[in-house]
Amino acid sequence: MQPFIYAPLPARVRFARGGRTQVGEEMRAIGRQRAMVISTPTRVALAEEVSDALGGQCAGILATARLHTPIEVTTAALDSVRQAGADCTVAVGGGSAIGLAKAIAVRMDVPQIALPTTYAGSEMTDVHARTEDGVKHTAKDPRALPASVIYDVDYTLGLPVDISVTSGFNALAHAVEALYAVEKNPITHLQCLDAAGALAAALPAILDDPGDVAARERALYGAFLCGLALGSTSVGLHHKLCHTLGGSFDLPHAPTHTVMLPHTAGFNAAAAPELDPLRQVFGAETLGGGLWDFAKCLGAPVSLAGVGMREDDLERAADIAVARPYRNPRAFDRADILALLRQAYAGGRPSA
Ligand code: NAD
């Protein structure tokens, strides 16, 4: 028998078209009465819709969430939640809104109900973040896991195609790293492959028709599975590099994942045979090449130069990334990381 430990997080998930109208039911299910609705400034219309549906149970709207969970945004949000007397949050949006609600949940007894509108998958993990003095820190805490998640496909229909694609790559990055994580097990393996298959089919269909509800549902389901697998495993070199590039060089989160994934997956492929079934999903002779082809055919960015990285900063990025490395299947040193970053900066098709 293959020995393994499977320790899933205690998630509560509702998949329902129109599920956004059931937030009140979810509040009852988790025993809470007054919700602060959280969003980014750009998703405030969705936050207002949820607030209207909640009526007197809404303690207010906080539309201040930002990418990478800056500490100053979190500190100000804690005051607002306290003053409004909220006993839970409802985050409507992508990983930025969910990330702020997580940061609140780990600092106060205010659990989160998440209504994800991207494929980032943060809602299924207990990982929370803090960006302070130009460095992004992440940590696990059971209180960061949303108490309830509502997947409502309607809230993803308007997600622009470019964000849908890069966010889908963010989800794929979770599957890649969960496949070789030290906590990997047969259940997370199944989740990752099913998720990758769903996203490999859904993203081209969304590119063809952004309003394709079935494709959107499939992408959301794939993103959920990727987040689920990540939630019971851990991340390696790929996420370390993306956290470095996002936290210290302000690169956009999902596009950075998209650019880096073919290179990091290619770098790790020989040391992680668990990745081979994923290579088959993308139908290429190498995993890095297959992911790069997939990004290209979806019109996604393939170079760090194209997402705003400065060549002069590559050396400093390598220094930060190796200072406190995450566990990874393939050993590396600073020279390896610098070479990997240079390869991603140029954006050519990886050979592995
Ligand atoms: P995001 O939440 O900033 O959303 C990206 C963009 O998409 C924003 O401009 C937003 O306004 C727009 N958008 C979102 N939903 C939309 C919709 N339905 N229609 C139109 N536009 C929409 O970014 P993200 O990529 O979802 O999340 C990134 C953040 O989440 C980062 O801070 C990252 O670290 C974090 N994250 C955390 C985890 C975790 O497990 N802790 C996992 C993934 C991402």
Tab-separated table of C-alpha atoms and ligand atoms in Angstrom:
chain	number	residue	atom	x	y	z
A	1	MET	CA	0.000	0.000	0.000
A	2	GLN	CA	1.249	3.484	-0.818
A	3	PRO	CA	1.480	5.363	2.496
A	4	PHE	CA	0.011	8.854	2.521
A	5	ILE	CA	-1.708	11.437	4.696
A	6	TYR	CA	-4.755	13.278	3.381
A	7	ALA	CA	-5.662	16.255	5.541
A	8	PRO	CA	-8.286	18.332	3.714
A	9	LEU	CA	-9.352	21.711	5.056
A	10	PRO	CA	-12.887	21.906	6.511
A	11	ALA	CA	-14.419	23.887	3.662
A	12	ARG	CA	-18.101	24.602	3.042
A	13	VAL	CA	-18.800	25.175	-0.664
A	14	ARG	CA	-21.983	25.995	-2.553
A	15	PHE	CA	-22.001	25.733	-6.362
A	16	ALA	CA	-25.148	27.460	-7.598
A	17	ARG	CA	-26.014	29.703	-10.488
A	18	GLY	CA	-27.637	32.700	-8.767
A	19	GLY	CA	-25.972	31.635	-5.494
A	20	ARG	CA	-25.159	35.290	-4.717
A	21	THR	CA	-28.735	35.649	-3.505
A	22	GLN	CA	-28.099	32.949	-0.888
A	23	VAL	CA	-25.501	34.864	1.137
A	24	GLY	CA	-28.060	35.346	3.942
A	25	GLU	CA	-28.540	31.565	4.143
A	26	GLU	CA	-24.785	31.093	4.355
A	27	MET	CA	-24.596	33.672	7.152
A	28	ARG	CA	-27.199	31.682	9.071
A	29	ALA	CA	-25.278	28.466	8.370
A	30	ILE	CA	-22.134	29.893	9.960
A	31	GLY	CA	-24.043	31.595	12.790
A	32	ARG	CA	-23.337	35.240	11.880
A	33	GLN	CA	-25.678	38.262	11.664
A	34	ARG	CA	-23.897	41.351	10.302
A	35	ALA	CA	-21.620	41.374	7.277
A	36	MET	CA	-19.100	43.893	5.970
A	37	VAL	CA	-19.039	43.457	2.187
A	38	ILE	CA	-15.510	43.663	0.789
A	39	SER	CA	-14.356	44.317	-2.774
A	40	THR	CA	-11.728	46.090	-4.821
A	41	PRO	CA	-12.675	49.608	-6.018
A	42	THR	CA	-13.369	48.141	-9.480
A	43	ARG	CA	-15.939	45.561	-8.240
A	44	VAL	CA	-18.014	47.942	-6.158
A	45	ALA	CA	-21.132	47.382	-8.320
A	46	LEU	CA	-21.128	43.691	-7.350
A	47	ALA	CA	-20.561	44.633	-3.710
A	48	GLU	CA	-23.599	46.928	-3.845
A	49	GLU	CA	-25.721	44.161	-5.320
A	50	VAL	CA	-24.772	41.832	-2.464
A	51	SER	CA	-25.289	44.615	0.061
A	52	ASP	CA	-28.812	45.285	-1.319
A	53	ALA	CA	-29.658	41.593	-1.098
A	54	LEU	CA	-28.508	41.509	2.543
A	55	GLY	CA	-30.540	44.590	3.523
A	56	GLY	CA	-30.309	45.179	7.297
A	57	GLN	CA	-27.728	42.435	7.666
A	58	CYS	CA	-25.179	44.520	5.778
A	59	ALA	CA	-22.838	46.535	8.017
A	60	GLY	CA	-21.352	48.469	5.104
A	61	ILE	CA	-19.157	48.176	2.009
A	62	LEU	CA	-15.396	48.336	2.137
A	63	ALA	CA	-14.121	48.666	-1.441
A	64	THR	CA	-10.466	49.181	-0.537
A	65	ALA	CA	-8.943	45.758	-1.326
A	66	ARG	CA	-5.734	45.806	-3.356
A	67	LEU	CA	-3.449	43.265	-4.954
A	68	HIS	CA	-0.908	41.581	-2.621
A	69	THR	CA	-2.675	42.625	0.624
A	70	PRO	CA	-0.678	45.734	1.613
A	71	ILE	CA	-0.476	46.012	5.409
A	72	GLU	CA	-1.731	49.620	5.452
A	73	VAL	CA	-4.962	48.574	3.694
A	74	THR	CA	-5.480	45.775	6.227
A	75	THR	CA	-4.858	48.067	9.206
A	76	ALA	CA	-7.417	50.618	8.000
A	77	ALA	CA	-9.928	47.843	7.209
A	78	LEU	CA	-9.715	46.448	10.763
A	79	ASP	CA	-10.843	49.836	12.120
A	80	SER	CA	-13.760	50.000	9.681
A	81	VAL	CA	-14.951	46.478	10.543
A	82	ARG	CA	-14.723	47.223	14.279
A	83	GLN	CA	-16.584	50.541	13.974
A	84	ALA	CA	-19.340	48.986	11.850
A	85	GLY	CA	-19.838	46.153	14.360
A	86	ALA	CA	-19.604	43.461	11.667
A	87	ASP	CA	-19.321	39.839	12.800
A	88	CYS	CA	-18.411	38.438	9.372
A	89	THR	CA	-17.248	39.602	5.950
A	90	VAL	CA	-18.557	38.813	2.484
A	91	ALA	CA	-15.756	39.161	-0.059
A	92	VAL	CA	-16.938	39.667	-3.642
A	93	GLY	CA	-14.199	39.570	-6.248
A	94	GLY	CA	-10.886	37.942	-7.000
A	95	GLY	CA	-7.953	37.075	-4.779
A	96	SER	CA	-7.476	40.707	-3.743
A	97	ALA	CA	-10.908	41.022	-2.077
A	98	ILE	CA	-10.688	37.512	-0.602
A	99	GLY	CA	-7.132	38.277	0.569
A	100	LEU	CA	-8.249	41.345	2.525
A	101	ALA	CA	-11.084	39.376	4.152
A	102	LYS	CA	-8.534	36.686	5.105
A	103	ALA	CA	-6.239	39.297	6.627
A	104	ILE	CA	-9.181	40.527	8.720
A	105	ALA	CA	-10.198	36.973	9.719
A	106	VAL	CA	-6.769	36.136	11.152
A	107	ARG	CA	-6.662	39.349	13.197
A	108	MET	CA	-10.273	39.419	14.521
A	109	ASP	CA	-13.000	36.811	15.090
A	110	VAL	CA	-14.677	37.778	11.824
A	111	PRO	CA	-14.992	34.833	9.418
A	112	GLN	CA	-15.395	35.228	5.670
A	113	ILE	CA	-18.013	34.188	3.136
A	114	ALA	CA	-16.317	34.311	-0.288
A	115	LEU	CA	-17.973	34.962	-3.651
A	116	PRO	CA	-15.069	34.436	-6.084
A	117	THR	CA	-15.222	36.174	-9.457
A	118	THR	CA	-11.836	35.040	-10.853
A	119	TYR	CA	-10.052	31.677	-11.047
A	120	ALA	CA	-7.308	32.552	-8.509
A	121	GLY	CA	-8.577	29.914	-6.040
A	122	SER	CA	-7.579	31.719	-2.845
A	123	GLU	CA	-11.016	30.977	-1.348
A	124	MET	CA	-10.101	27.295	-0.917
A	125	THR	CA	-6.859	27.834	1.000
A	126	ASP	CA	-5.805	28.869	4.485
A	127	VAL	CA	-2.900	30.941	3.106
A	128	HIS	CA	-3.003	34.641	3.884
A	129	ALA	CA	-0.625	37.378	2.822
A	130	ARG	CA	0.886	40.637	4.014
A	131	THR	CA	3.003	42.979	1.920
A	132	GLU	CA	5.113	45.236	4.085
A	133	ASP	CA	8.214	47.304	3.272
A	134	GLY	CA	8.168	45.993	-0.285
A	135	VAL	CA	8.236	42.300	0.646
A	136	LYS	CA	5.279	39.910	0.376
A	137	HIS	CA	4.982	37.405	3.235
A	138	THR	CA	2.580	34.461	3.249
A	139	ALA	CA	1.525	32.199	6.113
A	140	LYS	CA	-1.039	29.483	6.808
A	141	ASP	CA	-3.684	29.932	9.472
A	142	PRO	CA	-6.918	27.926	9.848
A	143	ARG	CA	-8.821	31.192	10.467
A	144	ALA	CA	-7.856	32.412	6.963
A	145	LEU	CA	-9.938	29.703	5.265
A	146	PRO	CA	-13.334	31.187	4.345
A	147	ALA	CA	-16.131	29.716	6.456
A	148	SER	CA	-18.263	29.440	3.327
A	149	VAL	CA	-17.692	29.795	-0.429
A	150	ILE	CA	-20.376	30.488	-3.027
A	151	TYR	CA	-19.451	29.787	-6.644
A	152	ASP	CA	-21.939	31.669	-8.820
A	153	VAL	CA	-21.035	31.443	-12.495
A	154	ASP	CA	-23.000	34.640	-13.240
A	155	TYR	CA	-20.325	36.675	-11.421
A	156	THR	CA	-17.654	35.361	-13.796
A	157	LEU	CA	-19.441	35.958	-17.100
A	158	GLY	CA	-18.110	39.529	-17.294
A	159	LEU	CA	-14.532	38.608	-16.462
A	160	PRO	CA	-12.528	39.948	-19.430
A	161	VAL	CA	-10.950	37.263	-21.616
A	162	ASP	CA	-7.354	38.317	-20.869
A	163	ILE	CA	-7.954	38.174	-17.098
A	164	SER	CA	-9.848	34.880	-17.491
A	165	VAL	CA	-6.835	33.359	-19.237
A	166	THR	CA	-4.157	34.619	-16.857
A	167	SER	CA	-6.315	33.806	-13.840
A	168	GLY	CA	-6.778	30.299	-15.293
A	169	PHE	CA	-2.978	30.008	-15.439
A	170	ASN	CA	-2.836	31.088	-11.799
A	171	ALA	CA	-5.127	28.119	-11.061
A	172	LEU	CA	-2.954	25.788	-13.170
A	173	ALA	CA	0.071	26.924	-11.168
A	174	HIS	CA	-1.644	25.613	-8.025
A	175	ALA	CA	-2.190	22.236	-9.691
A	176	VAL	CA	1.444	22.051	-10.867
A	177	GLU	CA	2.847	22.763	-7.423
A	178	ALA	CA	0.316	20.553	-5.589
A	179	LEU	CA	1.322	17.628	-7.858
A	180	TYR	CA	4.908	17.634	-6.558
A	181	ALA	CA	4.354	19.055	-3.050
A	182	VAL	CA	5.675	16.965	-0.145
A	183	GLU	CA	2.064	16.594	1.105
A	184	LYS	CA	0.904	15.213	-2.288
A	185	ASN	CA	-1.333	12.145	-2.140
A	186	PRO	CA	-3.559	10.167	-4.528
A	187	ILE	CA	-6.573	12.417	-3.843
A	188	THR	CA	-4.799	15.706	-4.562
A	189	HIS	CA	-3.278	14.027	-7.645
A	190	LEU	CA	-6.770	13.260	-8.979
A	191	GLN	CA	-7.947	16.781	-8.145
A	192	CYS	CA	-5.021	18.366	-9.999
A	193	LEU	CA	-5.426	16.304	-13.161
A	194	ASP	CA	-9.195	16.755	-13.276
A	195	ALA	CA	-8.725	20.476	-12.714
A	196	ALA	CA	-6.086	20.794	-15.443
A	197	GLY	CA	-8.315	18.920	-17.889
A	198	ALA	CA	-11.227	21.242	-17.070
A	199	LEU	CA	-9.132	24.387	-17.545
A	200	ALA	CA	-7.430	23.068	-20.697
A	201	ALA	CA	-10.894	22.622	-22.244
A	202	ALA	CA	-12.582	25.693	-20.769
A	203	LEU	CA	-10.075	28.480	-21.476
A	204	PRO	CA	-10.051	28.103	-25.300
A	205	ALA	CA	-13.876	27.937	-25.227
A	206	ILE	CA	-13.992	31.173	-23.188
A	207	LEU	CA	-11.630	32.782	-25.688
A	208	ASP	CA	-14.076	31.836	-28.464
A	209	ASP	CA	-17.143	32.960	-26.539
A	210	PRO	CA	-16.699	34.779	-23.206
A	211	GLY	CA	-20.406	34.304	-22.467
A	212	ASP	CA	-20.272	30.497	-22.802
A	213	VAL	CA	-21.876	29.555	-19.477
A	214	ALA	CA	-20.880	25.877	-19.667
A	215	ALA	CA	-17.216	26.809	-20.288
A	216	ARG	CA	-17.330	29.357	-17.465
A	217	GLU	CA	-18.780	26.721	-15.110
A	218	ARG	CA	-16.059	24.284	-16.124
A	219	ALA	CA	-13.335	26.875	-15.524
A	220	LEU	CA	-14.797	27.740	-12.119
A	221	TYR	CA	-14.929	24.056	-11.189
A	222	GLY	CA	-11.300	23.604	-12.332
A	223	ALA	CA	-10.219	26.644	-10.324
A	224	PHE	CA	-12.052	25.291	-7.265
A	225	LEU	CA	-10.250	21.944	-7.573
A	226	CYS	CA	-6.869	23.660	-8.014
A	227	GLY	CA	-7.477	25.726	-4.881
A	228	LEU	CA	-8.667	22.630	-3.017
A	229	ALA	CA	-5.483	20.718	-3.913
A	230	LEU	CA	-3.319	23.683	-2.963
A	231	GLY	CA	-5.188	24.014	0.344
A	232	SER	CA	-4.046	20.600	1.548
A	233	THR	CA	-0.516	20.770	0.106
A	234	SER	CA	2.050	23.566	-0.181
A	235	VAL	CA	3.836	25.709	-2.736
A	236	GLY	CA	7.411	25.637	-4.074
A	237	LEU	CA	9.768	27.565	-6.324
A	238	HIS	CA	7.104	28.769	-8.737
A	239	HIS	CA	5.075	30.585	-6.079
A	240	LYS	CA	8.222	31.883	-4.388
A	241	LEU	CA	9.275	33.530	-7.643
A	242	CYS	CA	5.810	34.942	-8.313
A	243	HIS	CA	5.532	36.289	-4.754
A	244	THR	CA	8.942	37.915	-5.171
A	245	LEU	CA	8.075	39.462	-8.529
A	246	GLY	CA	4.664	40.640	-7.321
A	247	GLY	CA	5.555	41.743	-3.792
A	248	SER	CA	8.905	43.416	-4.502
A	249	PHE	CA	8.556	44.574	-8.121
A	250	ASP	CA	4.802	45.185	-8.225
A	251	LEU	CA	4.223	42.904	-11.207
A	252	PRO	CA	0.570	41.903	-11.814
A	253	HIS	CA	-0.244	38.651	-10.018
A	254	ALA	CA	-1.993	36.460	-12.590
A	255	PRO	CA	0.018	37.558	-15.678
A	256	THR	CA	3.236	36.885	-13.734
A	257	HIS	CA	2.041	33.341	-12.927
A	258	THR	CA	1.236	32.888	-16.611
A	259	VAL	CA	4.692	33.949	-17.771
A	260	MET	CA	6.604	32.013	-15.107
A	261	LEU	CA	4.687	28.700	-15.130
A	262	PRO	CA	6.120	27.181	-18.357
A	263	HIS	CA	9.644	27.973	-17.121
A	264	THR	CA	9.280	26.782	-13.517
A	265	ALA	CA	7.357	23.647	-14.571
A	266	GLY	CA	10.051	22.921	-17.172
A	267	PHE	CA	12.781	23.505	-14.564
A	268	ASN	CA	11.174	21.027	-12.146
A	269	ALA	CA	9.900	18.439	-14.649
A	270	ALA	CA	12.905	16.090	-14.566
A	271	ALA	CA	12.900	16.056	-10.739
A	272	ALA	CA	9.128	15.555	-10.455
A	273	PRO	CA	7.796	12.554	-12.398
A	274	GLU	CA	4.318	13.332	-10.935
A	275	LEU	CA	4.135	16.112	-13.533
A	276	ASP	CA	4.212	13.727	-16.487
A	277	PRO	CA	0.416	13.132	-16.652
A	278	LEU	CA	0.023	16.911	-16.813
A	279	ARG	CA	2.369	17.035	-19.804
A	280	GLN	CA	-0.041	14.627	-21.503
A	281	VAL	CA	-2.998	16.965	-20.781
A	282	PHE	CA	-1.215	19.649	-22.810
A	283	GLY	CA	-0.209	17.168	-25.492
A	284	ALA	CA	3.409	18.245	-25.875
A	285	GLU	CA	6.770	16.486	-25.662
A	286	THR	CA	7.712	18.647	-22.656
A	287	LEU	CA	5.518	20.201	-19.956
A	288	GLY	CA	7.165	23.627	-20.166
A	289	GLY	CA	6.737	23.638	-23.946
A	290	GLY	CA	3.106	22.513	-23.695
A	291	LEU	CA	2.199	25.222	-21.174
A	292	TRP	CA	4.008	27.860	-23.236
A	293	ASP	CA	2.114	26.758	-26.395
A	294	PHE	CA	-1.160	26.898	-24.441
A	295	ALA	CA	-0.407	30.450	-23.229
A	296	LYS	CA	0.551	31.522	-26.744
A	297	CYS	CA	-2.579	30.136	-28.373
A	298	LEU	CA	-4.699	31.945	-25.777
A	299	GLY	CA	-2.943	35.254	-26.510
A	300	ALA	CA	-1.483	35.438	-22.992
A	301	PRO	CA	1.774	37.200	-22.088
A	302	VAL	CA	4.854	34.947	-22.304
A	303	SER	CA	7.689	37.233	-21.192
A	304	LEU	CA	8.497	39.051	-17.961
A	305	ALA	CA	9.517	42.025	-20.094
A	306	GLY	CA	5.939	42.063	-21.404
A	307	VAL	CA	4.394	42.282	-17.904
A	308	GLY	CA	6.561	45.195	-16.757
A	309	MET	CA	9.746	43.639	-15.336
A	310	ARG	CA	12.943	45.671	-15.736
A	311	GLU	CA	16.001	43.737	-16.854
A	312	ASP	CA	18.122	45.591	-14.285
A	313	ASP	CA	15.990	44.146	-11.476
A	314	LEU	CA	16.526	40.468	-12.355
A	315	GLU	CA	19.651	40.164	-10.146
A	316	ARG	CA	17.843	41.619	-7.126
A	317	ALA	CA	14.843	39.354	-7.755
A	318	ALA	CA	17.180	36.327	-7.719
A	319	ASP	CA	18.684	37.513	-4.407
A	320	ILE	CA	15.258	37.870	-2.766
A	321	ALA	CA	13.956	34.564	-4.160
A	322	VAL	CA	16.863	32.526	-2.759
A	323	ALA	CA	17.025	34.339	0.603
A	324	ARG	CA	14.171	32.316	2.150
A	325	PRO	CA	13.376	29.594	-0.390
A	326	TYR	CA	10.273	27.371	-0.288
A	327	ARG	CA	10.619	23.571	-0.552
A	328	ASN	CA	11.071	22.438	-4.146
A	329	PRO	CA	11.558	19.078	-5.904
A	330	ARG	CA	14.713	20.248	-7.708
A	331	ALA	CA	17.607	21.767	-5.774
A	332	PHE	CA	18.807	25.137	-7.043
A	333	ASP	CA	21.233	27.935	-6.352
A	334	ARG	CA	21.205	31.630	-7.166
A	335	ALA	CA	22.769	31.077	-10.605
A	336	ASP	CA	19.949	28.650	-11.538
A	337	ILE	CA	17.308	31.165	-10.464
A	338	LEU	CA	18.933	34.019	-12.311
A	339	ALA	CA	19.116	31.879	-15.467
A	340	LEU	CA	15.444	30.930	-15.037
A	341	LEU	CA	14.453	34.579	-14.602
A	342	ARG	CA	16.490	35.615	-17.648
A	343	GLN	CA	14.788	32.893	-19.693
A	344	ALA	CA	11.348	34.088	-18.559
A	345	TYR	CA	12.327	37.699	-19.158
A	346	ALA	CA	13.174	36.897	-22.788
A	347	GLY	CA	9.995	34.807	-23.107
A	348	GLY	CA	11.108	32.086	-25.511
A	349	ARG	CA	9.638	28.557	-25.514
A	350	PRO	CA	11.333	26.558	-22.730
A	351	SER	CA	13.223	23.454	-23.859
A	352	ALA	CA	12.158	21.254	-20.897
B	1	NAD	P1	-7.769	40.570	-8.355
B	1	NAD	O1	-8.661	40.146	-7.280
B	1	NAD	O2	-6.965	41.794	-8.129
B	1	NAD	O3	-8.598	40.665	-9.704
B	1	NAD	C1	-7.911	40.934	-10.923
B	1	NAD	C2	-8.669	41.982	-11.755
B	1	NAD	O4	-9.855	41.397	-12.231
B	1	NAD	C3	-9.076	43.211	-10.979
B	1	NAD	O5	-8.840	44.349	-11.777
B	1	NAD	C4	-10.552	43.007	-10.745
B	1	NAD	O6	-11.255	44.201	-10.633
B	1	NAD	C5	-10.944	42.252	-12.008
B	1	NAD	N1	-12.123	41.411	-11.865
B	1	NAD	C6	-12.310	40.469	-10.930
B	1	NAD	N2	-13.471	39.839	-11.145
B	1	NAD	C7	-14.032	40.398	-12.239
B	1	NAD	C8	-15.222	40.164	-12.969
B	1	NAD	N3	-16.050	39.177	-12.648
B	1	NAD	N4	-15.467	40.936	-14.033
B	1	NAD	C9	-14.598	41.893	-14.422
B	1	NAD	N5	-13.433	42.154	-13.777
B	1	NAD	C10	-13.159	41.412	-12.701
B	1	NAD	O7	-6.680	39.429	-8.711
B	1	NAD	P2	-6.684	37.847	-8.642
B	1	NAD	O8	-5.749	37.442	-9.712
B	1	NAD	O9	-8.033	37.251	-8.609
B	1	NAD	O10	-6.031	37.558	-7.233
B	1	NAD	C11	-4.710	37.947	-6.965
B	1	NAD	C12	-4.496	38.125	-5.473
B	1	NAD	O11	-4.933	36.953	-4.793
B	1	NAD	C13	-3.026	38.285	-5.124
B	1	NAD	O12	-2.879	39.167	-4.041
B	1	NAD	C14	-2.623	36.879	-4.742
B	1	NAD	O13	-1.502	36.812	-3.888
B	1	NAD	C15	-3.869	36.359	-4.084
B	1	NAD	N6	-3.998	34.887	-4.163
B	1	NAD	C16	-3.926	34.198	-2.999
B	1	NAD	C17	-4.040	32.829	-3.017
B	1	NAD	C18	-3.995	32.084	-1.719
B	1	NAD	O14	-4.173	30.894	-1.659
B	1	NAD	N7	-3.780	32.772	-0.621
B	1	NAD	C19	-4.252	32.146	-4.219
B	1	NAD	C20	-4.326	32.883	-5.406
B	1	NAD	C21	-4.214	34.280	-5.370
